[in-house]
mmCIF file of C-alpha atoms and ligand atoms in Angstrom:
data_model
loop_
_atom_site.group_PDB
_atom_site.id
_atom_site.type_symbol
_atom_site.label_atom_id
_atom_site.label_comp_id
_atom_site.label_asym_id
_atom_site.label_seq_id
_atom_site.Cartn_x
_atom_site.Cartn_y
_atom_site.Cartn_z
ATOM 1 C CA MET H 1 36.074 22.914 -5.040
ATOM 2 C CA LYS H 2 38.112 22.424 -6.856
ATOM 3 C CA ILE H 3 38.464 23.714 -10.756
ATOM 4 C CA SER H 4 39.669 21.581 -13.425
ATOM 5 C CA GLU H 5 43.298 22.223 -14.094
ATOM 6 C CA ARG H 6 41.846 23.429 -17.742
ATOM 7 C CA LEU H 7 40.055 26.436 -16.324
ATOM 8 C CA MET H 8 42.549 27.298 -14.070
ATOM 9 C CA ARG H 9 44.288 27.888 -17.250
ATOM 10 C CA ALA H 10 42.377 29.319 -20.225
ATOM 11 C CA LYS H 11 41.546 33.562 -19.317
ATOM 12 C CA PRO H 12 38.494 35.128 -19.312
ATOM 13 C CA SER H 13 37.508 37.215 -22.440
ATOM 14 C CA ALA H 14 39.370 40.622 -22.860
ATOM 15 C CA THR H 15 36.503 41.894 -25.521
ATOM 16 C CA LEU H 16 33.704 40.677 -23.348
ATOM 17 C CA ALA H 17 35.310 41.633 -20.333
ATOM 18 C CA VAL H 18 35.548 45.410 -21.290
ATOM 19 C CA ASN H 19 31.936 45.545 -22.127
ATOM 20 C CA ALA H 20 31.217 44.425 -18.699
ATOM 21 C CA LYS H 21 33.693 47.464 -17.226
ATOM 22 C CA ALA H 22 31.829 49.396 -19.633
ATOM 23 C CA GLN H 23 27.964 48.587 -18.530
ATOM 24 C CA GLU H 24 29.465 48.357 -15.210
ATOM 25 C CA LEU H 25 30.303 52.543 -15.073
ATOM 26 C CA ARG H 26 27.255 53.613 -17.484
ATOM 27 C CA ALA H 27 24.756 51.976 -14.500
ATOM 28 C CA GLN H 28 26.295 54.452 -11.619
ATOM 29 C CA GLY H 29 25.969 57.348 -13.993
ATOM 30 C CA ARG H 30 29.563 58.059 -15.569
ATOM 31 C CA GLU H 31 28.980 57.975 -19.481
ATOM 32 C CA ILE H 32 30.335 56.319 -20.948
ATOM 33 C CA VAL H 33 31.240 55.567 -25.233
ATOM 34 C CA SER H 34 32.417 51.881 -26.121
ATOM 35 C CA LEU H 35 34.576 51.579 -29.030
ATOM 36 C CA ALA H 36 35.880 48.352 -27.612
ATOM 37 C CA VAL H 37 32.822 45.291 -27.951
ATOM 38 C CA GLY H 38 32.600 44.454 -32.085
ATOM 39 C CA GLU H 39 29.291 44.804 -32.797
ATOM 40 C CA PRO H 40 27.027 46.796 -35.086
ATOM 41 C CA ASP H 41 24.977 49.109 -34.301
ATOM 42 C CA PHE H 42 22.267 48.703 -35.931
ATOM 43 C CA PRO H 43 18.932 47.467 -35.222
ATOM 44 C CA THR H 44 17.690 43.954 -36.408
ATOM 45 C CA PRO H 45 16.114 43.411 -39.857
ATOM 46 C CA LYS H 46 11.718 43.799 -38.968
ATOM 47 C CA HIS H 47 11.201 40.951 -41.173
ATOM 48 C CA VAL H 48 13.845 39.589 -38.803
ATOM 49 C CA CYS H 49 11.915 39.859 -34.916
ATOM 50 C CA GLU H 50 9.111 39.524 -36.574
ATOM 51 C CA ALA H 51 9.378 35.472 -37.874
ATOM 52 C CA LEU H 52 10.506 35.541 -34.525
ATOM 53 C CA LYS H 53 7.632 36.766 -32.641
ATOM 54 C CA LYS H 54 5.349 34.896 -35.167
ATOM 55 C CA ALA H 55 7.506 31.510 -33.749
ATOM 56 C CA ALA H 56 6.271 31.805 -30.295
ATOM 57 C CA ASP H 57 2.951 33.081 -31.298
ATOM 58 C CA GLU H 58 2.441 29.392 -33.231
ATOM 59 C CA GLY H 59 3.853 27.183 -30.431
ATOM 60 C CA PHE H 60 7.479 26.738 -32.187
ATOM 61 C CA THR H 61 8.763 26.118 -28.676
ATOM 62 C CA ARG H 62 9.582 22.678 -28.421
ATOM 63 C CA TYR H 63 13.377 20.630 -29.512
ATOM 64 C CA THR H 64 15.093 21.009 -33.013
ATOM 65 C CA PRO H 65 17.174 18.764 -34.676
ATOM 66 C CA VAL H 66 20.910 19.652 -32.946
ATOM 67 C CA PRO H 67 22.232 20.451 -36.359
ATOM 68 C CA GLY H 68 19.370 22.625 -36.310
ATOM 69 C CA MET H 69 15.948 22.773 -38.521
ATOM 70 C CA PRO H 70 16.952 21.239 -41.938
ATOM 71 C CA ALA H 71 15.380 24.438 -43.362
ATOM 72 C CA LEU H 72 17.426 26.474 -42.181
ATOM 73 C CA ARG H 73 20.211 24.094 -42.921
ATOM 74 C CA LYS H 74 19.239 24.515 -47.079
ATOM 75 C CA ALA H 75 19.495 27.925 -46.691
ATOM 76 C CA VAL H 76 23.475 28.653 -45.439
ATOM 77 C CA ALA H 77 23.970 25.549 -48.422
ATOM 78 C CA GLU H 78 22.215 27.845 -50.135
ATOM 79 C CA TYR H 79 24.050 31.076 -49.035
ATOM 80 C CA TYR H 80 27.495 29.391 -50.460
ATOM 81 C CA GLY H 81 26.060 28.986 -53.757
ATOM 82 C CA LYS H 82 24.325 32.798 -54.438
ATOM 83 C CA PHE H 83 26.900 34.556 -52.492
ATOM 84 C CA TYR H 84 30.177 32.514 -54.062
ATOM 85 C CA GLY H 85 28.875 30.045 -56.102
ATOM 86 C CA VAL H 86 29.734 27.739 -54.673
ATOM 87 C CA LYS H 87 27.186 23.688 -54.426
ATOM 88 C CA ALA H 88 27.303 22.757 -51.144
ATOM 89 C CA GLU H 89 24.006 20.209 -49.256
ATOM 90 C CA ALA H 90 22.706 20.322 -46.054
ATOM 91 C CA GLU H 91 24.813 17.562 -44.644
ATOM 92 C CA ASN H 92 27.074 20.083 -44.787
ATOM 93 C CA THR H 93 26.688 22.861 -42.291
ATOM 94 C CA ILE H 94 25.618 22.551 -39.003
ATOM 95 C CA ILE H 95 24.157 25.752 -36.992
ATOM 96 C CA SER H 96 25.859 26.661 -33.332
ATOM 97 C CA ASN H 97 25.410 29.494 -30.634
ATOM 98 C CA GLY H 98 27.362 32.243 -32.969
ATOM 99 C CA GLY H 99 30.477 32.163 -34.798
ATOM 100 C CA LYS H 100 32.249 31.233 -31.406
ATOM 101 C CA HIS H 101 30.288 28.120 -30.416
ATOM 102 C CA SER H 102 31.112 26.662 -33.838
ATOM 103 C CA LEU H 103 35.331 28.006 -33.417
ATOM 104 C CA TYR H 104 35.368 25.956 -30.156
ATOM 105 C CA ASN H 105 33.086 22.794 -31.645
ATOM 106 C CA LEU H 106 35.720 22.171 -34.662
ATOM 107 C CA CYS H 107 38.543 22.513 -31.841
ATOM 108 C CA MET H 108 36.740 20.687 -29.647
ATOM 109 C CA ALA H 109 36.435 18.331 -33.265
ATOM 110 C CA LEU H 110 39.764 18.437 -34.741
ATOM 111 C CA VAL H 111 42.169 19.213 -32.300
ATOM 112 C CA ASP H 112 43.967 16.691 -30.082
ATOM 113 C CA PRO H 113 46.468 16.521 -27.231
ATOM 114 C CA GLY H 114 48.830 17.751 -28.374
ATOM 115 C CA ASP H 115 48.299 18.868 -31.184
ATOM 116 C CA GLU H 116 50.167 22.013 -32.743
ATOM 117 C CA VAL H 117 47.719 25.015 -34.525
ATOM 118 C CA LEU H 118 48.910 28.104 -35.951
ATOM 119 C CA ILE H 119 47.357 31.207 -35.235
ATOM 120 C CA PRO H 120 48.522 34.330 -37.098
ATOM 121 C CA ALA H 121 49.123 37.828 -34.583
ATOM 122 C CA PRO H 122 47.186 39.292 -34.778
ATOM 123 C CA TYR H 123 44.449 37.202 -33.526
ATOM 124 C CA TRP H 124 40.880 37.675 -31.775
ATOM 125 C CA VAL H 125 41.010 37.012 -28.522
ATOM 126 C CA SER H 126 39.099 33.975 -28.085
ATOM 127 C CA TYR H 127 41.022 31.604 -30.361
ATOM 128 C CA PRO H 128 44.284 30.663 -28.236
ATOM 129 C CA PRO H 129 42.322 29.999 -25.310
ATOM 130 C CA MET H 130 39.701 27.710 -27.407
ATOM 131 C CA VAL H 131 42.757 25.727 -28.684
ATOM 132 C CA GLU H 132 44.407 25.613 -24.492
ATOM 133 C CA LEU H 133 40.256 24.234 -23.800
ATOM 134 C CA ALA H 134 40.626 21.749 -26.590
ATOM 135 C CA ASP H 135 44.296 20.616 -24.487
ATOM 136 C CA GLY H 136 45.996 21.499 -28.491
ATOM 137 C CA LYS H 137 49.026 24.199 -28.008
ATOM 138 C CA PRO H 138 48.591 27.295 -29.747
ATOM 139 C CA VAL H 139 51.462 28.523 -32.135
ATOM 140 C CA ILE H 140 51.163 32.256 -32.698
ATOM 141 C CA VAL H 141 52.669 32.704 -36.116
ATOM 142 C CA PRO H 142 53.834 37.032 -36.013
ATOM 143 C CA THR H 143 52.940 38.321 -39.349
ATOM 144 C CA LYS H 144 53.809 42.214 -40.036
ATOM 145 C CA ALA H 145 52.145 45.641 -39.593
ATOM 146 C CA SER H 146 54.221 46.881 -43.274
ATOM 147 C CA ASN H 147 51.844 43.413 -44.980
ATOM 148 C CA GLY H 148 48.859 44.796 -43.514
ATOM 149 C CA PHE H 149 48.867 41.637 -40.354
ATOM 150 C CA LEU H 150 48.069 39.391 -43.024
ATOM 151 C CA ALA H 151 49.571 36.228 -42.968
ATOM 152 C CA SER H 152 52.505 34.748 -45.794
ATOM 153 C CA VAL H 153 52.770 31.151 -46.822
ATOM 154 C CA GLU H 154 56.813 31.420 -45.429
ATOM 155 C CA ASP H 155 55.093 33.224 -41.958
ATOM 156 C CA LEU H 156 53.323 30.125 -41.577
ATOM 157 C CA GLU H 157 56.120 27.205 -43.023
ATOM 158 C CA ALA H 158 58.416 29.215 -40.019
ATOM 159 C CA SER H 159 56.228 27.927 -37.604
ATOM 160 C CA SER H 160 55.539 25.016 -38.533
ATOM 161 C CA THR H 161 56.351 21.513 -37.491
ATOM 162 C CA PRO H 162 55.396 18.154 -37.809
ATOM 163 C CA LYS H 163 52.772 18.358 -35.389
ATOM 164 C CA THR H 164 51.102 21.371 -36.842
ATOM 165 C CA LYS H 165 47.690 19.852 -37.100
ATOM 166 C CA VAL H 166 45.270 23.300 -37.821
ATOM 167 C CA LEU H 167 45.614 26.254 -39.608
ATOM 168 C CA ILE H 168 42.915 29.908 -37.656
ATOM 169 C CA LEU H 169 42.750 31.951 -40.453
ATOM 170 C CA ASN H 170 40.228 35.035 -40.010
ATOM 171 C CA THR H 171 39.425 37.195 -43.043
ATOM 172 C CA PRO H 172 37.969 40.197 -42.593
ATOM 173 C CA SER H 173 40.610 40.052 -39.451
ATOM 174 C CA ASN H 174 39.545 40.236 -35.788
ATOM 175 C CA PRO H 175 41.505 42.843 -34.825
ATOM 176 C CA THR H 176 43.185 44.013 -37.683
ATOM 177 C CA GLY H 177 40.130 44.476 -40.434
ATOM 178 C CA GLY H 178 43.248 43.556 -42.663
ATOM 179 C CA HIS H 179 40.993 41.621 -45.643
ATOM 180 C CA TYR H 180 42.742 38.685 -47.804
ATOM 181 C CA PRO H 181 41.988 38.732 -50.754
ATOM 182 C CA GLN H 182 41.343 35.048 -52.962
ATOM 183 C CA ALA H 183 45.023 34.686 -54.196
ATOM 184 C CA HIS H 184 46.188 35.388 -51.382
ATOM 185 C CA LEU H 185 43.805 32.608 -49.147
ATOM 186 C CA ASP H 186 44.024 29.920 -52.889
ATOM 187 C CA GLU H 187 48.099 30.052 -51.950
ATOM 188 C CA ILE H 188 48.119 29.182 -48.178
ATOM 189 C CA ALA H 189 44.691 27.211 -48.507
ATOM 190 C CA GLN H 190 47.278 24.736 -51.199
ATOM 191 C CA TRP H 191 50.130 24.679 -48.982
ATOM 192 C CA ALA H 192 48.244 23.830 -46.211
ATOM 193 C CA LYS H 193 46.817 20.832 -48.339
ATOM 194 C CA LYS H 194 50.058 19.849 -48.953
ATOM 195 C CA ARG H 195 51.314 19.829 -45.808
ATOM 196 C CA GLY H 196 48.298 18.200 -44.741
ATOM 197 C CA ILE H 197 47.290 21.191 -41.703
ATOM 198 C CA PHE H 198 43.490 21.298 -42.436
ATOM 199 C CA ILE H 199 42.336 25.384 -41.796
ATOM 200 C CA ILE H 200 39.090 26.396 -40.196
ATOM 201 C CA CYS H 201 38.378 29.245 -42.144
ATOM 202 C CA ASP H 202 36.426 31.943 -39.886
ATOM 203 C CA GLU H 203 34.644 33.930 -41.844
ATOM 204 C CA VAL H 204 31.546 36.671 -39.920
ATOM 205 C CA TYR H 205 32.808 39.517 -41.344
ATOM 206 C CA ASP H 206 32.040 37.919 -44.865
ATOM 207 C CA ARG H 207 29.631 40.730 -45.713
ATOM 208 C CA LEU H 208 31.170 43.167 -44.956
ATOM 209 C CA VAL H 209 34.108 44.244 -47.422
ATOM 210 C CA TYR H 210 34.516 47.833 -48.524
ATOM 211 C CA GLU H 211 35.621 48.684 -52.528
ATOM 212 C CA PRO H 212 38.563 48.682 -54.523
ATOM 213 C CA ALA H 213 38.940 45.073 -52.550
ATOM 214 C CA THR H 214 36.178 42.773 -53.185
ATOM 215 C CA PHE H 215 34.654 39.401 -51.294
ATOM 216 C CA SER H 216 37.705 35.942 -50.544
ATOM 217 C CA THR H 217 36.498 32.442 -49.357
ATOM 218 C CA LEU H 218 37.590 29.898 -48.715
ATOM 219 C CA SER H 219 34.566 28.014 -49.310
ATOM 220 C CA THR H 220 35.036 28.124 -53.279
ATOM 221 C CA PHE H 221 38.076 26.062 -52.060
ATOM 222 C CA TRP H 222 36.627 23.471 -49.607
ATOM 223 C CA GLU H 223 33.644 22.780 -52.672
ATOM 224 C CA LYS H 224 36.923 20.578 -53.566
ATOM 225 C CA ASN H 225 38.760 20.445 -51.259
ATOM 226 C CA PRO H 226 35.932 19.431 -48.274
ATOM 227 C CA GLU H 227 38.386 17.179 -46.134
ATOM 228 C CA ASP H 228 41.204 19.859 -46.084
ATOM 229 C CA VAL H 229 39.138 23.260 -44.402
ATOM 230 C CA ALA H 230 35.860 23.700 -42.274
ATOM 231 C CA VAL H 231 34.526 27.436 -43.185
ATOM 232 C CA VAL H 232 32.662 30.030 -39.853
ATOM 233 C CA GLY H 233 30.378 31.484 -41.062
ATOM 234 C CA ALA H 234 27.486 33.664 -38.265
ATOM 235 C CA LEU H 235 24.222 36.258 -38.858
ATOM 236 C CA SER H 236 25.551 38.548 -35.914
ATOM 237 C CA LYS H 237 27.485 41.140 -37.904
ATOM 238 C CA SER H 238 25.760 40.763 -41.116
ATOM 239 C CA PHE H 239 21.862 41.020 -39.723
ATOM 240 C CA SER H 240 23.297 43.004 -36.621
ATOM 241 C CA MET H 241 22.421 39.728 -34.585
ATOM 242 C CA THR H 242 25.402 39.322 -32.294
ATOM 243 C CA GLY H 243 22.352 38.549 -29.519
ATOM 244 C CA TRP H 244 20.858 36.219 -31.261
ATOM 245 C CA ARG H 245 23.571 33.796 -31.201
ATOM 246 C CA VAL H 246 23.901 32.582 -34.594
ATOM 247 C CA GLY H 247 26.745 30.749 -35.787
ATOM 248 C CA THR H 248 27.472 28.359 -38.992
ATOM 249 C CA THR H 249 29.642 25.876 -39.857
ATOM 250 C CA LEU H 250 30.022 24.880 -43.026
ATOM 251 C CA ALA H 251 32.176 20.576 -43.214
ATOM 252 C CA HIS H 252 32.493 18.105 -44.811
ATOM 253 C CA ALA H 253 29.521 15.796 -43.388
ATOM 254 C CA ASP H 254 31.866 13.409 -41.517
ATOM 255 C CA LEU H 255 32.811 16.042 -39.982
ATOM 256 C CA VAL H 256 29.685 17.885 -39.072
ATOM 257 C CA LYS H 257 28.420 14.512 -37.471
ATOM 258 C CA SER H 258 30.834 14.688 -35.645
ATOM 259 C CA ILE H 259 30.635 18.154 -34.399
ATOM 260 C CA VAL H 260 26.326 17.112 -34.105
ATOM 261 C CA LYS H 261 28.034 14.809 -31.322
ATOM 262 C CA ILE H 262 29.076 17.073 -28.670
ATOM 263 C CA GLN H 263 26.207 19.093 -30.034
ATOM 264 C CA GLY H 264 23.821 16.475 -28.346
ATOM 265 C CA GLN H 265 26.230 16.120 -25.092
ATOM 266 C CA SER H 266 26.861 19.827 -24.698
ATOM 267 C CA THR H 267 23.845 22.518 -25.859
ATOM 268 C CA SER H 268 21.426 20.404 -28.619
ATOM 269 C CA ASN H 269 19.587 22.952 -31.164
ATOM 270 C CA ILE H 270 20.128 26.181 -30.750
ATOM 271 C CA ASN H 271 17.160 28.330 -29.714
ATOM 272 C CA SER H 272 14.026 26.728 -31.578
ATOM 273 C CA MET H 273 11.910 30.466 -32.439
ATOM 274 C CA THR H 274 15.994 31.628 -33.407
ATOM 275 C CA GLN H 275 15.820 29.083 -35.926
ATOM 276 C CA LYS H 276 12.623 30.800 -37.949
ATOM 277 C CA ALA H 277 14.634 34.299 -37.227
ATOM 278 C CA ALA H 278 17.288 32.894 -39.367
ATOM 279 C CA ILE H 279 15.488 31.615 -41.882
ATOM 280 C CA ALA H 280 13.814 34.282 -42.561
ATOM 281 C CA ALA H 281 17.078 36.756 -42.722
ATOM 282 C CA TYR H 282 18.581 34.149 -44.968
ATOM 283 C CA GLU H 283 15.405 34.478 -47.145
ATOM 284 C CA GLY H 284 16.906 38.699 -46.966
ATOM 285 C CA PRO H 285 16.350 41.241 -48.267
ATOM 286 C CA TRP H 286 19.694 41.998 -47.847
ATOM 287 C CA ASP H 287 19.736 45.223 -47.615
ATOM 288 C CA LEU H 288 20.653 45.988 -44.136
ATOM 289 C CA VAL H 289 23.721 44.616 -45.345
ATOM 290 C CA ASP H 290 24.782 47.520 -48.128
ATOM 291 C CA THR H 291 23.098 50.295 -45.824
ATOM 292 C CA MET H 292 26.153 49.053 -42.850
ATOM 293 C CA ARG H 293 28.277 48.206 -45.413
ATOM 294 C CA GLU H 294 27.910 52.006 -46.491
ATOM 295 C CA ALA H 295 27.728 53.433 -42.991
ATOM 296 C CA PHE H 296 30.911 50.967 -41.766
ATOM 297 C CA GLN H 297 32.947 52.148 -44.993
ATOM 298 C CA ARG H 298 32.285 56.091 -43.886
ATOM 299 C CA ARG H 299 33.027 55.666 -40.743
ATOM 300 C CA ARG H 300 36.774 54.008 -41.363
ATOM 301 C CA ASP H 301 37.826 56.915 -43.530
ATOM 302 C CA ILE H 302 36.365 59.030 -40.598
ATOM 303 C CA ALA H 303 38.797 57.059 -37.472
ATOM 304 C CA TYR H 304 41.409 56.637 -39.707
ATOM 305 C CA ASP H 305 41.983 59.697 -40.461
ATOM 306 C CA ILE H 306 41.803 61.024 -37.228
ATOM 307 C CA ILE H 307 43.928 58.093 -35.919
ATOM 308 C CA THR H 308 46.625 58.499 -38.216
ATOM 309 C CA SER H 309 46.972 62.424 -37.853
ATOM 310 C CA TRP H 310 48.256 61.688 -34.273
ATOM 311 C CA PRO H 311 52.256 62.084 -34.723
ATOM 312 C CA GLY H 312 54.074 58.737 -34.397
ATOM 313 C CA VAL H 313 50.988 56.669 -34.892
ATOM 314 C CA LYS H 314 50.878 53.431 -37.724
ATOM 315 C CA CYS H 315 48.048 52.191 -39.416
ATOM 316 C CA SER H 316 46.971 50.140 -42.171
ATOM 317 C CA LYS H 317 43.735 51.214 -43.688
ATOM 318 C CA PRO H 318 41.489 48.186 -43.595
ATOM 319 C CA ASP H 319 39.031 46.531 -46.148
ATOM 320 C CA GLY H 320 36.978 45.003 -44.316
ATOM 321 C CA ALA H 321 35.452 44.914 -40.076
ATOM 322 C CA PHE H 322 34.936 47.587 -38.398
ATOM 323 C CA TYR H 323 38.225 48.007 -36.499
ATOM 324 C CA LEU H 324 41.749 49.381 -36.589
ATOM 325 C CA PHE H 325 44.289 48.596 -35.518
ATOM 326 C CA PRO H 326 46.395 51.327 -34.025
ATOM 327 C CA VAL H 327 50.421 51.067 -33.670
ATOM 328 C CA LEU H 328 49.865 54.067 -30.750
ATOM 329 C CA ASN H 329 53.843 52.783 -28.260
ATOM 330 C CA ALA H 330 55.008 55.920 -29.203
ATOM 331 C CA PHE H 331 52.617 57.118 -26.791
ATOM 332 C CA TYR H 332 53.497 55.079 -24.389
ATOM 333 C CA ASP H 333 55.189 56.028 -20.753
ATOM 334 C CA GLU H 334 56.342 55.324 -17.860
ATOM 335 C CA GLU H 335 52.472 55.883 -16.298
ATOM 336 C CA THR H 336 51.261 53.660 -19.254
ATOM 337 C CA PRO H 337 53.944 51.328 -19.937
ATOM 338 C CA ASP H 338 51.757 48.759 -22.194
ATOM 339 C CA SER H 339 48.075 48.544 -24.157
ATOM 340 C CA ALA H 340 45.982 47.956 -21.447
ATOM 341 C CA SER H 341 47.096 50.543 -18.788
ATOM 342 C CA MET H 342 46.970 52.646 -21.851
ATOM 343 C CA CYS H 343 43.320 51.369 -22.296
ATOM 344 C CA THR H 344 42.363 52.084 -18.934
ATOM 345 C CA LYS H 345 43.705 55.889 -18.625
ATOM 346 C CA ILE H 346 41.540 56.887 -21.891
ATOM 347 C CA LEU H 347 38.925 55.316 -19.716
ATOM 348 C CA GLU H 348 39.233 57.107 -16.750
ATOM 349 C CA GLU H 349 40.364 60.350 -18.210
ATOM 350 C CA ALA H 350 37.914 60.437 -21.688
ATOM 351 C CA GLY H 351 35.354 57.168 -20.923
ATOM 352 C CA ILE H 352 35.636 55.959 -23.998
ATOM 353 C CA ALA H 353 36.142 52.087 -23.675
ATOM 354 C CA LEU H 354 38.770 50.508 -26.014
ATOM 355 C CA VAL H 355 40.515 46.990 -26.358
ATOM 356 C CA PRO H 356 43.864 46.571 -25.474
ATOM 357 C CA GLY H 357 46.614 45.272 -28.406
ATOM 358 C CA SER H 358 47.872 42.676 -25.559
ATOM 359 C CA ALA H 359 45.000 40.891 -25.997
ATOM 360 C CA PHE H 360 45.106 40.292 -29.371
ATOM 361 C CA GLY H 361 48.941 39.391 -29.313
ATOM 362 C CA ASP H 362 50.252 42.767 -29.519
ATOM 363 C CA ASP H 363 51.199 44.854 -27.174
ATOM 364 C CA ARG H 364 51.974 47.795 -28.475
ATOM 365 C CA CYS H 365 47.983 48.590 -29.975
ATOM 366 C CA ILE H 366 44.620 49.426 -29.239
ATOM 367 C CA ARG H 367 41.916 47.914 -31.705
ATOM 368 C CA PHE H 368 38.858 50.875 -31.866
ATOM 369 C CA SER H 369 36.100 49.553 -33.424
ATOM 370 C CA TYR H 370 34.160 51.739 -34.872
ATOM 371 C CA ALA H 371 30.361 50.390 -35.302
ATOM 372 C CA VAL H 372 28.495 53.477 -33.320
ATOM 373 C CA ASP H 373 27.523 56.942 -35.363
ATOM 374 C CA ASP H 374 29.330 59.362 -37.515
ATOM 375 C CA GLU H 375 29.187 62.034 -34.761
ATOM 376 C CA ILE H 376 29.994 59.872 -31.715
ATOM 377 C CA LEU H 377 32.841 58.071 -33.910
ATOM 378 C CA LYS H 378 34.058 61.340 -34.432
ATOM 379 C CA SER H 379 33.606 63.221 -30.544
ATOM 380 C CA SER H 380 35.083 60.326 -29.122
ATOM 381 C CA LEU H 381 38.325 60.121 -31.267
ATOM 382 C CA GLU H 382 39.057 63.284 -30.447
ATOM 383 C CA LYS H 383 39.093 62.516 -27.106
ATOM 384 C CA VAL H 384 41.501 59.664 -26.854
ATOM 385 C CA GLY H 385 43.231 61.875 -29.176
ATOM 386 C CA LYS H 386 44.394 64.924 -25.768
ATOM 387 C CA VAL H 387 44.468 62.253 -23.557
ATOM 388 C CA LEU H 388 47.476 60.358 -25.953
ATOM 389 C CA MET H 389 49.004 63.587 -26.381
ATOM 390 C CA LYS H 390 48.518 65.424 -23.037
ATOM 391 C CA LYS H 391 51.845 64.652 -21.387
HETATM 392 N N1 LIG S 401 33.917 39.083 -32.042
HETATM 393 C C1 LIG S 401 32.951 40.453 -30.669
HETATM 394 C C2 LIG S 401 34.508 41.115 -30.836
HETATM 395 O O1 LIG S 401 36.136 41.095 -30.027
HETATM 396 C C3 LIG S 401 32.251 40.265 -29.782
HETATM 397 C C4 LIG S 401 33.206 40.191 -28.368
HETATM 398 C C5 LIG S 401 33.216 38.614 -28.415
HETATM 399 O O2 LIG S 401 32.274 37.598 -27.898
HETATM 400 O O3 LIG S 401 34.409 38.432 -28.538
HETATM 401 O O4 LIG S 401 34.237 42.251 -29.965
#
């Protein structure tokens, strides 16, 4: 057997690998707290679960159209109207197996062999491998911790070449939690349009933005420039529906048709009963998002205060998502010279799972997900602090 060159080059997902390791240690009887995988700790709202049960009981168990049921596609289009005042039609949307699948499909639809794709670092672990699986070339754009790790037009310009075809933006960001204000996003979008660079904007954390920051989106830019941008969303984070796998793409109808071709030849429609549940989610009520936003903002403050009390740590206070990405290299030494060895040490000595910054393109940092109960968060961070400060 010979695995394809393409796959031999691809790296496994670091976030999922850490999660699997934590689950394996738990199965061995070790007490492990995971501040690793990004997944809200709230249950999926009852009305959403009920809709799935009802769909199963009513025998809604057959294929649906590949891009999703018309009612669900309409609900996604209306989401952009409800929150951002954007006019979109069902034909501008397609439902995929989670935001990750939506992003992968977009890479497959837009990237030709050798095309360069700009990816500001720190980036979510799966962007570069997705580009590589599409035979494109990821071009990592360095950003500065002092700018909250947000890419400026100058940063992007410096990494662009005539071969640059796509830019993958993410706001709020995983792993930094950094959030692009609307004017900043629009400035980047204008620059990309002038340069002929298509933007894939990953907005799966769009509902999780903390005051005084306000929501921002490229869907408004998309409305006026539908051939230049695609916006990815998901129910995973805003409805605590990670395992359900509902990802959405807002795009020009022609791009949607191309993605239908990909799904039609690979995955077909997402689970039919989940689609009924997703419609219930989009119909609301949306109070869980408000509850989660409040809890995550409180936990961000708890985590930020503890982490920044450690000597030599630099960490920006992010406006969104549920991650902190502190620069912790002041604690690296001969025995733990990088983020991976430091995370292994913390897992072994404190039983806390974290994801090394190297997986996100910055080895000086470690990613902390604060989507856990307040008390568990406090006690876990105290344990991490003890490991770091032990000499
Ligand atoms: N997006 C989440 C994370 O970064 C889920 C895991 C994944 O799919 O990578 O932890």
